[in-house]
CSV table of C-alpha atoms and ligand atoms in Angstrom, one decimal:
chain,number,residue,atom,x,y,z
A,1,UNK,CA,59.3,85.7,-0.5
A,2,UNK,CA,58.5,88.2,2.6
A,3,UNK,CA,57.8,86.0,6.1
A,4,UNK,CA,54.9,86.6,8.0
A,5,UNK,CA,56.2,85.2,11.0
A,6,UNK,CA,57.9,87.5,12.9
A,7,UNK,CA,59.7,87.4,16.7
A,8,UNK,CA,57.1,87.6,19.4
A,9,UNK,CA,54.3,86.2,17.4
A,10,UNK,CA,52.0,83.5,18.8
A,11,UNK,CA,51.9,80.7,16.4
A,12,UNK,CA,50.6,77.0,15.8
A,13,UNK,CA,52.3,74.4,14.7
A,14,UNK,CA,51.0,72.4,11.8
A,15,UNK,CA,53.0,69.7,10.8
A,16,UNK,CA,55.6,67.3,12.2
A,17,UNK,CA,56.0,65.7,15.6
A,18,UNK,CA,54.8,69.1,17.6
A,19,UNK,CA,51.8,69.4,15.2
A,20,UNK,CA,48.8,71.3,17.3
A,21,UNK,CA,51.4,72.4,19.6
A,22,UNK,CA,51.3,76.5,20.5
A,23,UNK,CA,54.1,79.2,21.4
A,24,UNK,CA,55.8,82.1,21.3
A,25,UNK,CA,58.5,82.6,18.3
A,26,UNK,CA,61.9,82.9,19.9
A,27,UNK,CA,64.0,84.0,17.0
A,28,UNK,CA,63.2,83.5,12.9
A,29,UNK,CA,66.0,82.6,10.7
A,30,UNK,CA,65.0,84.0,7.7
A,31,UNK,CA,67.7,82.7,5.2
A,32,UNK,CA,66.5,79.6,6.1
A,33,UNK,CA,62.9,79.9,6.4
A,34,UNK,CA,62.8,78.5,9.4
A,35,UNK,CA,61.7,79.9,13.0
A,36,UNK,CA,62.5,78.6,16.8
A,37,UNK,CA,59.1,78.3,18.7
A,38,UNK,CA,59.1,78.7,22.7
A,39,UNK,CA,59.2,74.4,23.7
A,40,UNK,CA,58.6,73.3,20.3
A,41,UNK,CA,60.7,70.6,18.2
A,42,UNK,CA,62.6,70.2,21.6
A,43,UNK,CA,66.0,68.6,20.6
A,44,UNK,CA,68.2,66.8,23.3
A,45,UNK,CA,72.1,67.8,23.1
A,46,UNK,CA,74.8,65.9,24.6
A,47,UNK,CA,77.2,68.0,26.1
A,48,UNK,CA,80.6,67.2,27.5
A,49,UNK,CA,81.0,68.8,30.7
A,50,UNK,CA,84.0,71.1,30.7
A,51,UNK,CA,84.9,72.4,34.2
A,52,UNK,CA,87.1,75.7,32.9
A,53,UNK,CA,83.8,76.8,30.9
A,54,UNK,CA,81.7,76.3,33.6
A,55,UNK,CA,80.1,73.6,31.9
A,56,UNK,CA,78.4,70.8,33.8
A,57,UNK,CA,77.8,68.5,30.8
A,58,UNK,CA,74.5,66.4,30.3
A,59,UNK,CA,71.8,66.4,28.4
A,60,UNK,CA,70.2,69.5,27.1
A,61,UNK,CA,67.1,70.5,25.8
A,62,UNK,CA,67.1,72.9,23.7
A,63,UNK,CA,64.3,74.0,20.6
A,64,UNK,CA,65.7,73.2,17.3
A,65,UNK,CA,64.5,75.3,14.3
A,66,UNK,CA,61.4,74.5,12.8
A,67,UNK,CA,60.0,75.1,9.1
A,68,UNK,CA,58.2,78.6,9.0
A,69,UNK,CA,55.7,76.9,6.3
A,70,UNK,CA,54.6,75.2,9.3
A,71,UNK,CA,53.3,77.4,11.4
A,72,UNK,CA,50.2,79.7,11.4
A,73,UNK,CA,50.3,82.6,13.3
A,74,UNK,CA,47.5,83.0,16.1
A,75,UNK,CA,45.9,86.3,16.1
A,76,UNK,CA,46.1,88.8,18.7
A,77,UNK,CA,42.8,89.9,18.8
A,78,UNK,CA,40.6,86.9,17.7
A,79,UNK,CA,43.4,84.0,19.2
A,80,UNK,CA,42.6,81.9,16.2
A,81,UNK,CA,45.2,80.2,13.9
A,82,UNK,CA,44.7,82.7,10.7
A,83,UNK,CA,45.3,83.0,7.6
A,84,UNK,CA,46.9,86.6,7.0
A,85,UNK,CA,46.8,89.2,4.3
A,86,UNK,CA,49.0,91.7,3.9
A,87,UNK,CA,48.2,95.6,3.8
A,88,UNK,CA,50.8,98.5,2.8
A,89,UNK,CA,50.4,101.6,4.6
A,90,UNK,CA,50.8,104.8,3.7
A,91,UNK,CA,54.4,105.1,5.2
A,92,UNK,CA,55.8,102.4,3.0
A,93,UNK,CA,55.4,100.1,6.3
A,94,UNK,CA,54.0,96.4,6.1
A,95,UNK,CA,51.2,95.1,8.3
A,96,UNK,CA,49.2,92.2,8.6
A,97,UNK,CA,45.3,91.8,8.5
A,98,UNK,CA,43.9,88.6,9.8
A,99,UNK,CA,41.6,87.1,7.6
A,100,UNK,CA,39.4,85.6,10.0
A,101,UNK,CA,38.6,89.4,12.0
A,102,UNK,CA,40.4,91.7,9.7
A,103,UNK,CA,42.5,92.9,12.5
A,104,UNK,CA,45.6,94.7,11.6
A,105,UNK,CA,48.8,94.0,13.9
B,1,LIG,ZN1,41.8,87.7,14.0
């Protein structure tokens, strides 16, 4: 299955504890379908300070990776949460058409 999420993208989350939540897609992890969204599913990690690292220890927050089935991309021309198509152009190269304003990106 091809992603339409890619890096960069401005997306909405749909489901679980962020759910209406908005940002920017960090990095997608697409082996595991998942995505890590700019503040979203914020996770708190324990970590042992460790003075040769330069590690001060605490707690830190850091966004854990969220399901990509979640999350609806928000169009760049439009800025609605859309429903994309795909188009194939002539070089072989993917792109996207919102279906809300038929904007390619
Ligand atoms: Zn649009």
């Amino acid at each position: 299955m091809k992603l339409s999420v890619k890096k960069n993208d401005q997306v909405l989350v749909t489901a679980g504890k962020d759910r209406g939540a908005r940002g920017k897609v960090l990095r997608v992890l697409a082996s595991d379908s998942k995505a890590i969204v700019e503040r979203v599913n914020m996770m708190k990690r324990h970590t042992r300070p460790n003075p040769q690292k330069g590690i001060q220890g605490g707690i830190l927050e850091r966004e854990a990776p969220i399901q990509i089935a979640n999350l609806m991309v928000i169009c760049p021309e439009c800025g609605e949460p859309s429903r994309l198509g795909r188009k194939r152009l002539e070089d072989g190269r993917g792109q996207r058409v919102c279906k809300n304003c038929n904007a390619t990106f």
